[in-house]
Coordinates of C-alpha atoms and ligand atoms in Angstrom, one line a residue:
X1 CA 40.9 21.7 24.2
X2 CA 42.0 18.5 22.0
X3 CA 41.1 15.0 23.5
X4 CA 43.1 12.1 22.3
X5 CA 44.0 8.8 23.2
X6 CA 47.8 8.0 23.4
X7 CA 49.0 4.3 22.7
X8 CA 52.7 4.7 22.4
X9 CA 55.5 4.2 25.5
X10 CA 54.7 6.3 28.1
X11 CA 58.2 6.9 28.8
X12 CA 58.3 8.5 25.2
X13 CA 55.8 11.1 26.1
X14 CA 57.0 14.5 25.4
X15 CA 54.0 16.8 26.6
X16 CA 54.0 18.8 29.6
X17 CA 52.9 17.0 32.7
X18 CA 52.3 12.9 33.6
X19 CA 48.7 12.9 35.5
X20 CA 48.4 9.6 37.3
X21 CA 45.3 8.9 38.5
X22 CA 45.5 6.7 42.2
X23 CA 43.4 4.5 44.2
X24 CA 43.9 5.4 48.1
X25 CA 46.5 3.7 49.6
X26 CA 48.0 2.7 46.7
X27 CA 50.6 4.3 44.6
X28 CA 52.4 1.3 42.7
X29 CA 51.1 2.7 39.7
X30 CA 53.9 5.3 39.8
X31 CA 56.3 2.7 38.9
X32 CA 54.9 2.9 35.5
X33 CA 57.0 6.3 34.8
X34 CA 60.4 6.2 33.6
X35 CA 63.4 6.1 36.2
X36 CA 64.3 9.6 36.6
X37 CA 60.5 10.5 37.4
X38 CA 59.8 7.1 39.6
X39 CA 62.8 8.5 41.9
X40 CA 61.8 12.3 41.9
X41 CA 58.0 10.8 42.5
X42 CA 59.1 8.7 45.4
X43 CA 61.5 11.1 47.3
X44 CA 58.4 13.6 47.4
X45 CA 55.9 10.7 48.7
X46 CA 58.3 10.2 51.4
X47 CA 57.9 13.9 53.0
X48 CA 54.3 14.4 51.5
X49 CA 51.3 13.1 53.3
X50 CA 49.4 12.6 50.2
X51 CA 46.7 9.0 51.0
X52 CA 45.0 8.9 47.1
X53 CA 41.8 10.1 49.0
X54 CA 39.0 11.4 46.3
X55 CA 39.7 15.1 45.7
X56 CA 43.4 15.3 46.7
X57 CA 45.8 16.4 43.8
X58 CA 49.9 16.3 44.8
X59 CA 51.8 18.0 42.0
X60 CA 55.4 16.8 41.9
X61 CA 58.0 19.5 40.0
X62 CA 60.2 17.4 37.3
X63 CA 62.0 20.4 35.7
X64 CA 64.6 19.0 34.3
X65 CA 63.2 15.5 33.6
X66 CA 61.3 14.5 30.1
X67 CA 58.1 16.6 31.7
X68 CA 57.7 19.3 33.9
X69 CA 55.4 18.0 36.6
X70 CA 53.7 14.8 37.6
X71 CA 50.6 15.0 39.0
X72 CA 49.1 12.1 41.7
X73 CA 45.2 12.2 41.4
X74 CA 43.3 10.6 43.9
X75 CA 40.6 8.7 43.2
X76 CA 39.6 6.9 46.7
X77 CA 38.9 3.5 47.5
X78 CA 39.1 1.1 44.6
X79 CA 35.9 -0.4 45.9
X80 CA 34.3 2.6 45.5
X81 CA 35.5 3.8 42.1
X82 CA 32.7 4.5 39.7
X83 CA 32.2 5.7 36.5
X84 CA 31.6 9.4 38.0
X85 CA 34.6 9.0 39.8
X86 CA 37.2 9.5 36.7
X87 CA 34.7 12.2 35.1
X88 CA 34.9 14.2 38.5
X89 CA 39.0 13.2 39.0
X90 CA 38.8 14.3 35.7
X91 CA 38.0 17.6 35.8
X92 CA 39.4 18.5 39.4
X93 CA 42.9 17.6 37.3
X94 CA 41.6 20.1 34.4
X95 CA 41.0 22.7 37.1
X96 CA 44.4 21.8 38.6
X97 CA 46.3 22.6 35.5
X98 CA 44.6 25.4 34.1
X99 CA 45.3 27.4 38.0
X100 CA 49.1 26.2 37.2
X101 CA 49.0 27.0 33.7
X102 CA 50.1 23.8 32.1
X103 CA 49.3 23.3 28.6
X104 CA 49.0 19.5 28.2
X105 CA 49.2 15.9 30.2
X106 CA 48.9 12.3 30.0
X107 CA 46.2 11.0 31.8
X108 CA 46.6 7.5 33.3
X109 CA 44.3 5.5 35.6
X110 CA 45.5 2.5 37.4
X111 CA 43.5 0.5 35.6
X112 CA 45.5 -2.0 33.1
X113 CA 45.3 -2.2 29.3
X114 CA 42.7 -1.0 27.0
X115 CA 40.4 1.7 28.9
X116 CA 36.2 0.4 28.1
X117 CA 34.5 2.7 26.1
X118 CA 33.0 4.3 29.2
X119 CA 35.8 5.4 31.3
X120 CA 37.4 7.1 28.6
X121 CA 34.2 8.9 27.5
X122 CA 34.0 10.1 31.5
X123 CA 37.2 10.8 31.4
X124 CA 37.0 13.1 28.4
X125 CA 33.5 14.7 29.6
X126 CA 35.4 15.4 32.9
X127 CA 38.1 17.1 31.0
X128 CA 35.4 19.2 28.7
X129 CA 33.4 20.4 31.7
X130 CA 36.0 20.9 33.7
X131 CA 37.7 23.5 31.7
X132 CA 34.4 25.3 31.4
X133 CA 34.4 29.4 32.6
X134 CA 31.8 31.9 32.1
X135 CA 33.4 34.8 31.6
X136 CA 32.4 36.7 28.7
X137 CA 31.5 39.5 30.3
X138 CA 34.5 40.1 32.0
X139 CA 36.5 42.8 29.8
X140 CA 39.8 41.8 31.3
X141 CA 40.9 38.9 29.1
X142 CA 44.7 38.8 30.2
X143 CA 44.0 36.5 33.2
X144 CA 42.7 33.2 30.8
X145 CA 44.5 30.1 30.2
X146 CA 43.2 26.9 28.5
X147 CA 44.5 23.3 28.9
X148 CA 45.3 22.7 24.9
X149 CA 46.0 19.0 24.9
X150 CA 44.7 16.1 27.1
X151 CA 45.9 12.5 25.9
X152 CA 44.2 9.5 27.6
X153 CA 46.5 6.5 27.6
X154 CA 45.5 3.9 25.3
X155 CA 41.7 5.5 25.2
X156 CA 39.4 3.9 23.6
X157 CA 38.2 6.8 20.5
X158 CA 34.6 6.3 20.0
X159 CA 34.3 7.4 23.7
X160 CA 36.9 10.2 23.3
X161 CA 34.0 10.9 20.3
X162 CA 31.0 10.7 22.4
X163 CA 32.3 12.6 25.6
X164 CA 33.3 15.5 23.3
X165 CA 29.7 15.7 22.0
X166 CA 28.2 14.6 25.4
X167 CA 30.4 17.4 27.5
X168 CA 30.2 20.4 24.4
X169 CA 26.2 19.8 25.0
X170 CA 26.1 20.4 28.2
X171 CA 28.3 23.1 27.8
X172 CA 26.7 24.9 25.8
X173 CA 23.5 24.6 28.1
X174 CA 25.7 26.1 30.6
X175 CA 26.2 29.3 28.2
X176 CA 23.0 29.8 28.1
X177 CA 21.6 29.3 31.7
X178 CA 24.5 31.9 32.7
X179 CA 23.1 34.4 30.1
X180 CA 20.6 37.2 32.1
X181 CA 17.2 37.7 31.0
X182 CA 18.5 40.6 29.6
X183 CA 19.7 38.8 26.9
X184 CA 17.3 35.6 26.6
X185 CA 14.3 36.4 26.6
X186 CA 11.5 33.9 24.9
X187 CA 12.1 35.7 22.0
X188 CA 16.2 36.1 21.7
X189 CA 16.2 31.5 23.4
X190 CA 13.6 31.2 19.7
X191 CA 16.0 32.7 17.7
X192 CA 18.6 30.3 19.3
X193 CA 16.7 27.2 18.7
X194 CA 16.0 28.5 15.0
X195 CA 19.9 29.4 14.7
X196 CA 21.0 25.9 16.2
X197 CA 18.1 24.5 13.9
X198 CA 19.6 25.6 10.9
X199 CA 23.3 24.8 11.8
X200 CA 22.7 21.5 12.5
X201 CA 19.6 20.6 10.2
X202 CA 17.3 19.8 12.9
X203 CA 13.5 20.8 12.1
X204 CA 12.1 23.9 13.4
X205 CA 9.1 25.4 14.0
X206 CA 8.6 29.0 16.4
X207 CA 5.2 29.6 17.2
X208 CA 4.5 33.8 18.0
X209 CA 2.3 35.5 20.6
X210 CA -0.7 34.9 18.0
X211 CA 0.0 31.6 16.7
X212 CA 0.4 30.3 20.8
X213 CA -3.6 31.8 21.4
X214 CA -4.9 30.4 17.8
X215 CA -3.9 26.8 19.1
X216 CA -5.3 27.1 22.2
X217 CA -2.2 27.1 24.8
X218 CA -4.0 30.3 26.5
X219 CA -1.8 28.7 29.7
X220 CA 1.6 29.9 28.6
X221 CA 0.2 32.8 26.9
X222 CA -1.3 34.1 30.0
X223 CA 2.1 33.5 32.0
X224 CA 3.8 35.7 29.2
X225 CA 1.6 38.6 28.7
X226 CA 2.6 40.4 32.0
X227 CA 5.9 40.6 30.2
X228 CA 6.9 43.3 27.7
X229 CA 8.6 40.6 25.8
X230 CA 6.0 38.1 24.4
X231 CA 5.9 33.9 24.8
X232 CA 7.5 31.6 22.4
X233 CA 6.8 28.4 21.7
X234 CA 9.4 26.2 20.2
X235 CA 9.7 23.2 18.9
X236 CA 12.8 20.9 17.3
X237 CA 12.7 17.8 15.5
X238 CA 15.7 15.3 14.7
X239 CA 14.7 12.2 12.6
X240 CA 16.6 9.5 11.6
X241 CA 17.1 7.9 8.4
X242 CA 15.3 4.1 8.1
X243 CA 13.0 3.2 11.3
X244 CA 13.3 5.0 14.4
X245 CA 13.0 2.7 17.4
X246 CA 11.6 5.0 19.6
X247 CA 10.4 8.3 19.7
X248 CA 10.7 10.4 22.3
X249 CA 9.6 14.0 23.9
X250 CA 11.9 16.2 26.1
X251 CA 10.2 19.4 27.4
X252 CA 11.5 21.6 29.5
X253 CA 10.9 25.0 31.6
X254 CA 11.8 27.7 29.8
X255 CA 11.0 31.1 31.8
X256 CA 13.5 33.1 30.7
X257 CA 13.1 35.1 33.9
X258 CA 10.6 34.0 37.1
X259 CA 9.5 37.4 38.8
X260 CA 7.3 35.7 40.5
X261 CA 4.2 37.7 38.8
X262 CA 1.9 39.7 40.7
X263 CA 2.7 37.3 43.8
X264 CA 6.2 38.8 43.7
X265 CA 9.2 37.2 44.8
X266 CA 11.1 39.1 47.7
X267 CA 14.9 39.9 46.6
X268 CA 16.1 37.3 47.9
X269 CA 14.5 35.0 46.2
X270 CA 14.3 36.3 43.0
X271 CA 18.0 36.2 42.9
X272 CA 19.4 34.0 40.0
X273 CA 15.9 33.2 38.6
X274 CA 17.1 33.8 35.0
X275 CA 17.9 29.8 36.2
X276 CA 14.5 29.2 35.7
X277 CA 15.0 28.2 31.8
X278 CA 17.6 25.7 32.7
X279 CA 15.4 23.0 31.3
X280 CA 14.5 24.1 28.0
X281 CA 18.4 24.9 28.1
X282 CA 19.1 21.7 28.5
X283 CA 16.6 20.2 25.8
X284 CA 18.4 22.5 23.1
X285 CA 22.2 21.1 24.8
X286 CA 20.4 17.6 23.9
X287 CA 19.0 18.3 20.1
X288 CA 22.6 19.7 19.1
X289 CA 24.1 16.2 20.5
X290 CA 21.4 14.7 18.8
X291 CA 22.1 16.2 15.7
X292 CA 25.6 15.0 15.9
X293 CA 25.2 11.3 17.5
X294 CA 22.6 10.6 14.9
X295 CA 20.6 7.5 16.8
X296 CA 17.7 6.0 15.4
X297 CA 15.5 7.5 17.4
X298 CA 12.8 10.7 16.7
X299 CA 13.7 12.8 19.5
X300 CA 11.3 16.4 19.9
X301 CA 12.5 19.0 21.7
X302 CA 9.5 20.7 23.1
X303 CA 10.0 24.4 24.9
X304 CA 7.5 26.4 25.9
X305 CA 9.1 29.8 26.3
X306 CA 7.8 33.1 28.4
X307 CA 8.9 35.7 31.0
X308 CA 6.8 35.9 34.7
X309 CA 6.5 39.3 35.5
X310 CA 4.2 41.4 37.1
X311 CA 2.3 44.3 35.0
X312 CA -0.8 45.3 34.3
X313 CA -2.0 42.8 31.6
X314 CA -0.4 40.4 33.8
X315 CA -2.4 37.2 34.8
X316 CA -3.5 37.3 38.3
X317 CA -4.4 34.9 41.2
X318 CA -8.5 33.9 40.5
X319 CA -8.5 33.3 36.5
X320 CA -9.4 30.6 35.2
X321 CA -7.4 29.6 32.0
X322 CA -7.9 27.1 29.1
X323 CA -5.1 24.9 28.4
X324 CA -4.5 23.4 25.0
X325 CA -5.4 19.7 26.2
X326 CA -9.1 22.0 27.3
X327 CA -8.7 21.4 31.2
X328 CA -9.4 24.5 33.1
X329 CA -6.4 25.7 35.4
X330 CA -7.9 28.2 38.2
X331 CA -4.7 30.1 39.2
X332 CA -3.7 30.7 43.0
X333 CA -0.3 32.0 42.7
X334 CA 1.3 33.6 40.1
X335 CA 4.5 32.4 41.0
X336 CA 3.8 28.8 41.0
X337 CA 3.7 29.9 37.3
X338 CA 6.3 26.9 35.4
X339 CA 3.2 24.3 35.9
X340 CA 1.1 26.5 34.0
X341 CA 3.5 27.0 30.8
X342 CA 4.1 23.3 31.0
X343 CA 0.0 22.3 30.5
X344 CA 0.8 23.4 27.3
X345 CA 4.3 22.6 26.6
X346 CA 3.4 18.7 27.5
X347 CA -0.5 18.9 25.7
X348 CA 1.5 19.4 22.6
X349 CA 3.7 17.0 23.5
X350 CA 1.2 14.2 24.1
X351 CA -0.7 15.5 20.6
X352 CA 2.3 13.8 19.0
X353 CA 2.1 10.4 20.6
X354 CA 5.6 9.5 21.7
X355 CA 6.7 6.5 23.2
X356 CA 8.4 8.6 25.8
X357 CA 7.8 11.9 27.5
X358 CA 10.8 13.3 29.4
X359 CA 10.3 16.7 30.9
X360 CA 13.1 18.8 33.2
X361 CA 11.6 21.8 35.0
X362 CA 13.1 23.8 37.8
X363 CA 9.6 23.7 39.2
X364 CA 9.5 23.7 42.9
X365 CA 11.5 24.8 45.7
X366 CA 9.8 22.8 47.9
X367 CA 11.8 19.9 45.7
X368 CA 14.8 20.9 47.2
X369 CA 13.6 21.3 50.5
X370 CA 12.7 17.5 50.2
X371 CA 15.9 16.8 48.5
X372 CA 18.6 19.8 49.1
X373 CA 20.0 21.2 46.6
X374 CA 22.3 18.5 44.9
X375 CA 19.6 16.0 43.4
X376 CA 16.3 16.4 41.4
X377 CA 13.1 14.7 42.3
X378 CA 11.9 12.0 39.7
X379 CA 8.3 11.1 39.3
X380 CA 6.4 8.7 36.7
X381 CA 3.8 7.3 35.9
X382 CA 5.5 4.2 34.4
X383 CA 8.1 2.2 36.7
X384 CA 9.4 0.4 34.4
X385 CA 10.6 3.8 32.8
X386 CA 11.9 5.6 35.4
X387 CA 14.0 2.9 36.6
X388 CA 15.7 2.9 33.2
X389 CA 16.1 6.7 34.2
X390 CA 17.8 6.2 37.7
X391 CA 20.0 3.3 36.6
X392 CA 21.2 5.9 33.8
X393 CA 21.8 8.7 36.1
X394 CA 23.7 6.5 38.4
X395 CA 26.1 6.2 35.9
X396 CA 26.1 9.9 34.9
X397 CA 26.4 11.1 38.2
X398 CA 23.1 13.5 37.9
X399 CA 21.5 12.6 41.4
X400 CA 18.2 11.8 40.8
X401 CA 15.6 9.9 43.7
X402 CA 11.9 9.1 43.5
X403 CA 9.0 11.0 44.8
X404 CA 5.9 8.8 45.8
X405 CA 2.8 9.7 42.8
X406 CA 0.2 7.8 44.3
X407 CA -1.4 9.7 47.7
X408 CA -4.8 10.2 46.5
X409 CA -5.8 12.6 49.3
X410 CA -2.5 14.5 48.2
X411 CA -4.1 14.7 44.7
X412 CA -7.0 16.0 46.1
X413 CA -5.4 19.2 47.4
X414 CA -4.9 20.4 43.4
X415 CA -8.9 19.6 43.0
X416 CA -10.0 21.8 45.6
X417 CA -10.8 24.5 43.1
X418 CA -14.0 25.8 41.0
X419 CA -11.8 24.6 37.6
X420 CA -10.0 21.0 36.9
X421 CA -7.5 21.5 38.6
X422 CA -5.5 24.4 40.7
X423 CA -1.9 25.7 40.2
X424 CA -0.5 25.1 44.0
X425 CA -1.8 22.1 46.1
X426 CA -0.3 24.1 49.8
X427 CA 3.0 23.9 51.7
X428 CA 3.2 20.3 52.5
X429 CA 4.8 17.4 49.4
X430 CA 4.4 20.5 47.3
X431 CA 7.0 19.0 44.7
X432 CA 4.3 16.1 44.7
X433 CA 1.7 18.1 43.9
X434 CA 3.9 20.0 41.5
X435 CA 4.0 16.6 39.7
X436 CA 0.7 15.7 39.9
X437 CA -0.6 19.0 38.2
X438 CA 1.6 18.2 35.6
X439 CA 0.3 14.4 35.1
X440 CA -3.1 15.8 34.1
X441 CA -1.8 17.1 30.9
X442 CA 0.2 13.9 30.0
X443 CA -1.8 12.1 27.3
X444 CA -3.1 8.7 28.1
X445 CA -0.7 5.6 27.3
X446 CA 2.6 8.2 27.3
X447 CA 5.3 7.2 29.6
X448 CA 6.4 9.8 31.4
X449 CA 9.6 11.2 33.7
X450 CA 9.3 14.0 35.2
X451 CA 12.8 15.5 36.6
X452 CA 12.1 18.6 39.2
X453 CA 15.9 20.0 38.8
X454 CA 15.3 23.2 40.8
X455 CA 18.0 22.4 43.2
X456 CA 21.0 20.8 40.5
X457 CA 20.2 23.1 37.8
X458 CA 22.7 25.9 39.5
X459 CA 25.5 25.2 41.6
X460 CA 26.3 28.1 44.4
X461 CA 29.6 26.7 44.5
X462 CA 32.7 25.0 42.5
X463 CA 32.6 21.3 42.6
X464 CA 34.3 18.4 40.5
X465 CA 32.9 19.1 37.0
X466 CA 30.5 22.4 38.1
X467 CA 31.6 26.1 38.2
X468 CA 28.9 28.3 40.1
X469 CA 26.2 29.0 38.0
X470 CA 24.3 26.9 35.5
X471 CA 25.1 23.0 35.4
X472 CA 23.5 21.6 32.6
X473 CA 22.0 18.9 34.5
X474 CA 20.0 16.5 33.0
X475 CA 21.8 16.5 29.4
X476 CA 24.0 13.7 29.8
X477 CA 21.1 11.5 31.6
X478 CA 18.9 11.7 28.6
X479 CA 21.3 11.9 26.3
X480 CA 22.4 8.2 27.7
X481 CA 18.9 7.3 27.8
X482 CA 18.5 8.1 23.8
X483 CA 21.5 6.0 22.8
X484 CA 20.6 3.2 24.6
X485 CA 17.4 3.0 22.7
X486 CA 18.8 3.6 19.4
X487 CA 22.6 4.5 19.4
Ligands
BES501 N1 11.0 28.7 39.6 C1 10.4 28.5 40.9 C2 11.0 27.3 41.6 C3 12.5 27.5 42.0 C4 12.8 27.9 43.3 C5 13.5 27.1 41.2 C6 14.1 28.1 43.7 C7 14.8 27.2 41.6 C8 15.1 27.7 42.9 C9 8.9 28.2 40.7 O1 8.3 28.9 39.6 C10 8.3 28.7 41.9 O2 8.3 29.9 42.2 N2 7.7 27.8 42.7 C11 7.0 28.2 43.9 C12 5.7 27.4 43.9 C13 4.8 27.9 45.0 C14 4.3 29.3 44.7 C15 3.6 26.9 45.1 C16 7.9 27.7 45.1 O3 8.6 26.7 45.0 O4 8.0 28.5 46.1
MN502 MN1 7.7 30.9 40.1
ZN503 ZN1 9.6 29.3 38.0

């Protein structure tokens, strides 16, 4: 799909459908069209009860006329309008026109003049993700149809720019959520990371089976070796010419497949748990935008790869592991097994002393429980931080909403062990104490995010820019976060 911004008369388009995007209640902008499509526009208003209410779409056939349909986009109350607003308007249009099979539009908003930077780059990310399908595995192709051209009236370009790298990103951390653990495994999402390494000149290095023991991350190797295929650990490096302002760590969960272990999960449950990498996904969705945005900021991207199943060389409940940071973890449950990989995964983080530690984990479900299933719980130890974080993801649209760190008898439930520190802390605030596990392998100093995406890193159903399957949440919120420090 081509993005572009459009600057000439509008009444000289030529393309193949007008989208005007509405408040509620108020369809003046339609007056904007030329004459022939203001009266074909108007006539239909009469007999159609269409208000401008968020969601609605009224398509209006102008055979005949300089395009072939108009299109009315509601986008609610103009009080209420956000940024999110366009990018989901956005890509309920996209979804529109590729079920009518129209090839291009014009996208207006009521807004007047130039569109800011931001609108068009939601605009443009709405477009992007709303054209996205899974569907290589389907061997019928007849059935596809892309939207080829999307102009944005007078668009402002560096957001067009930005909201193609921002949307292709997340995109492609769609792909690869959606792929079965068939296909990525620790090994095959390393070969990935080394393949997106080299196209984009990012630093890589893979660490093996061996190379994961000989450095002392004995946690991730021991919630790999009950798997036929062995851990990986990976990790990416983009650095900028001159000073970096920052530098920053994203880790994410990366079980390519979350059996549960020897505590098993029942069907039901384990049911779509090739999600369970969606965070280390998402951190190689953010090193190729990295790559391409170029800010002055040294961003590692910090995976620590491995499949939970149950065999026997599989860990079990009772060990007692040695992470790389040399806390002991005594294990309880198997299954609670993303914790474990990440002692590691964030140990080597904190060994290279960033500024910032951001981690995305679909760790708990007791996160969406808390939560449901449409926002991730955040957790810091550094306010200051995380309310960068939340003001960010406002904007983006990736619900995100604080979880209390500081119940000390809470804390205590992860201590009640004969190691440091225990792998489940019980039923109750057991994202919490998810969290808290996690905080003991944070070096001292490091400010860290944590994002529990459990819930929002799969969508059961279609919705505004999501298809069923994997989101790609998270990209865009640190990806905002990294250019506001140094784009
Ligand atoms: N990967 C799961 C968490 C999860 C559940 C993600 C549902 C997405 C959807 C995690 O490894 C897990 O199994 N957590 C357990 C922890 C428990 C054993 C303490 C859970 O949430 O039940
Ligand atoms: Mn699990
Ligand atoms: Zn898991």
């Amino acid at each position: 799909m081509e993005v572009k911004s459009y600057r000439d008369d509008i009444k000289a388009y030529k393309g193949k459908s007008i989208s005007l995007m509405v408040y509620e209640g108020d369809t003046r902008p339609v007056g904007r069209l030329s004459k022939g499509l203001v009266n074909r526009v108007k006539k239909v208003l009469e007999v159609e009860d269409f208000k401008g209410k968020e969601g609605e779409i009224l398509k209006v056939p102008t055979v005949g006329l300089s395009v072939n349909a108009v299109y009315l986009v509601g986008i609610g109350k103009k009080e209420k309008v956000s940024e999110d607003t366009y990018r989901r308007a956005s890509a309920n249009l996209i979804k529109r026109l590729k079920k009518d099979k129209v090839e291009s539009t014009l996208v207006l908003t009521p807004r007047r003049g130039d569109l800011p930077e931001e609108i068009t780059k939601a605009l443009t990310e709405g477009a992007i993700l709303g054209s996205y399908s899974f569907d290589k595995y389907k061997s019928k192709k007849e059935d596809r149809f892309e939207v080829k051209e999307v102009l944005i009236y007078r668009g402002e370009d560096k957001g067009i720019e930005k909201g193609r790298i921002f949307a292709e990103a997340q995109n492609y951390t769609r792909n690869l959520v959606n792929e079965p653990g068939n296909v990525i495994n620790p090994v095959t999402l390393s070969e990935e990371a080394k393949r997106l390494a080299e196209e984009y000149g990012l630093e890589c290095r893979i660490y093996d089976e061996k190379e994961i023991q000989e450095m002392g991350m004995m946690a991730l190797y021991s919630v790999g070796k009950g798997s036929a295929t062995p851990p990986r650990f990976i990790h990416l490096t983009y650095r900028p010419q001159g000073k970096a302002k920052e530098r920053i760590a994203i880790v994410g969960k990366g079980l390519t497949f979350d059996s549960g272990g020897l505590n098993i999960k029942p069907g039901d449950y384990m049911r779509n748990m090739k999600m369970d990498k969606s965070g280390a996904c998402a951190v190689l969705g953010i090193m190729k935008a990295v790559a391409q945005l170029k800010p002055q900021v040294e961003v590692h991207g910090i995976i620590a790869a491995a499949e939970n199943m149950p065999d026997g060389n599989a860990y079990r409940p009772d060990d007692v592991i040695r992470a790389k940071n040399g806390k002991y973890i005594e294990i309880d449950n198997t299954d609670a097994e993303g914790r474990v990989t990440m002692a590691d995964s964030l140990s080597y983080a904190s060994e290279l002393k960033p500024d910032k530690i951001i981690d995305m984990a679909t760790l708990t479900g007791a996160c969406m429980v808390a939560l449901g299933e449409y926002t991730a719980g955040l957790f810091t130890n550094a306010p200051d931080f995380a309310e960068e974080i939340k003001e960010i993801a406002k904007r983006t649209g990736e619900r995100v909403w604080e979880l209390p760190m500081d119940d000390e008898r809470l804390r205590k439930k992860i201590k009640n062990t004969v190691a440091d520190v225990l792998n489940t802390g019980g039923r109750y605030g057991g994202a919490i104490t998810a969290a808290m596990f996690l905080e003991e392998f944070v070096g001292e100093g490091i400010k860290w995010v944590h994002l529990d995406i459990a819930g929002p890193a799969w969508s059961k159903e279609d919705y505004a820019y999501y298809t069923k399957g994997g989101t790609g949440f998270g990209v865009r919120t640190c990806l905002e976060y990294i250019m506001k420090v140094g784009g």
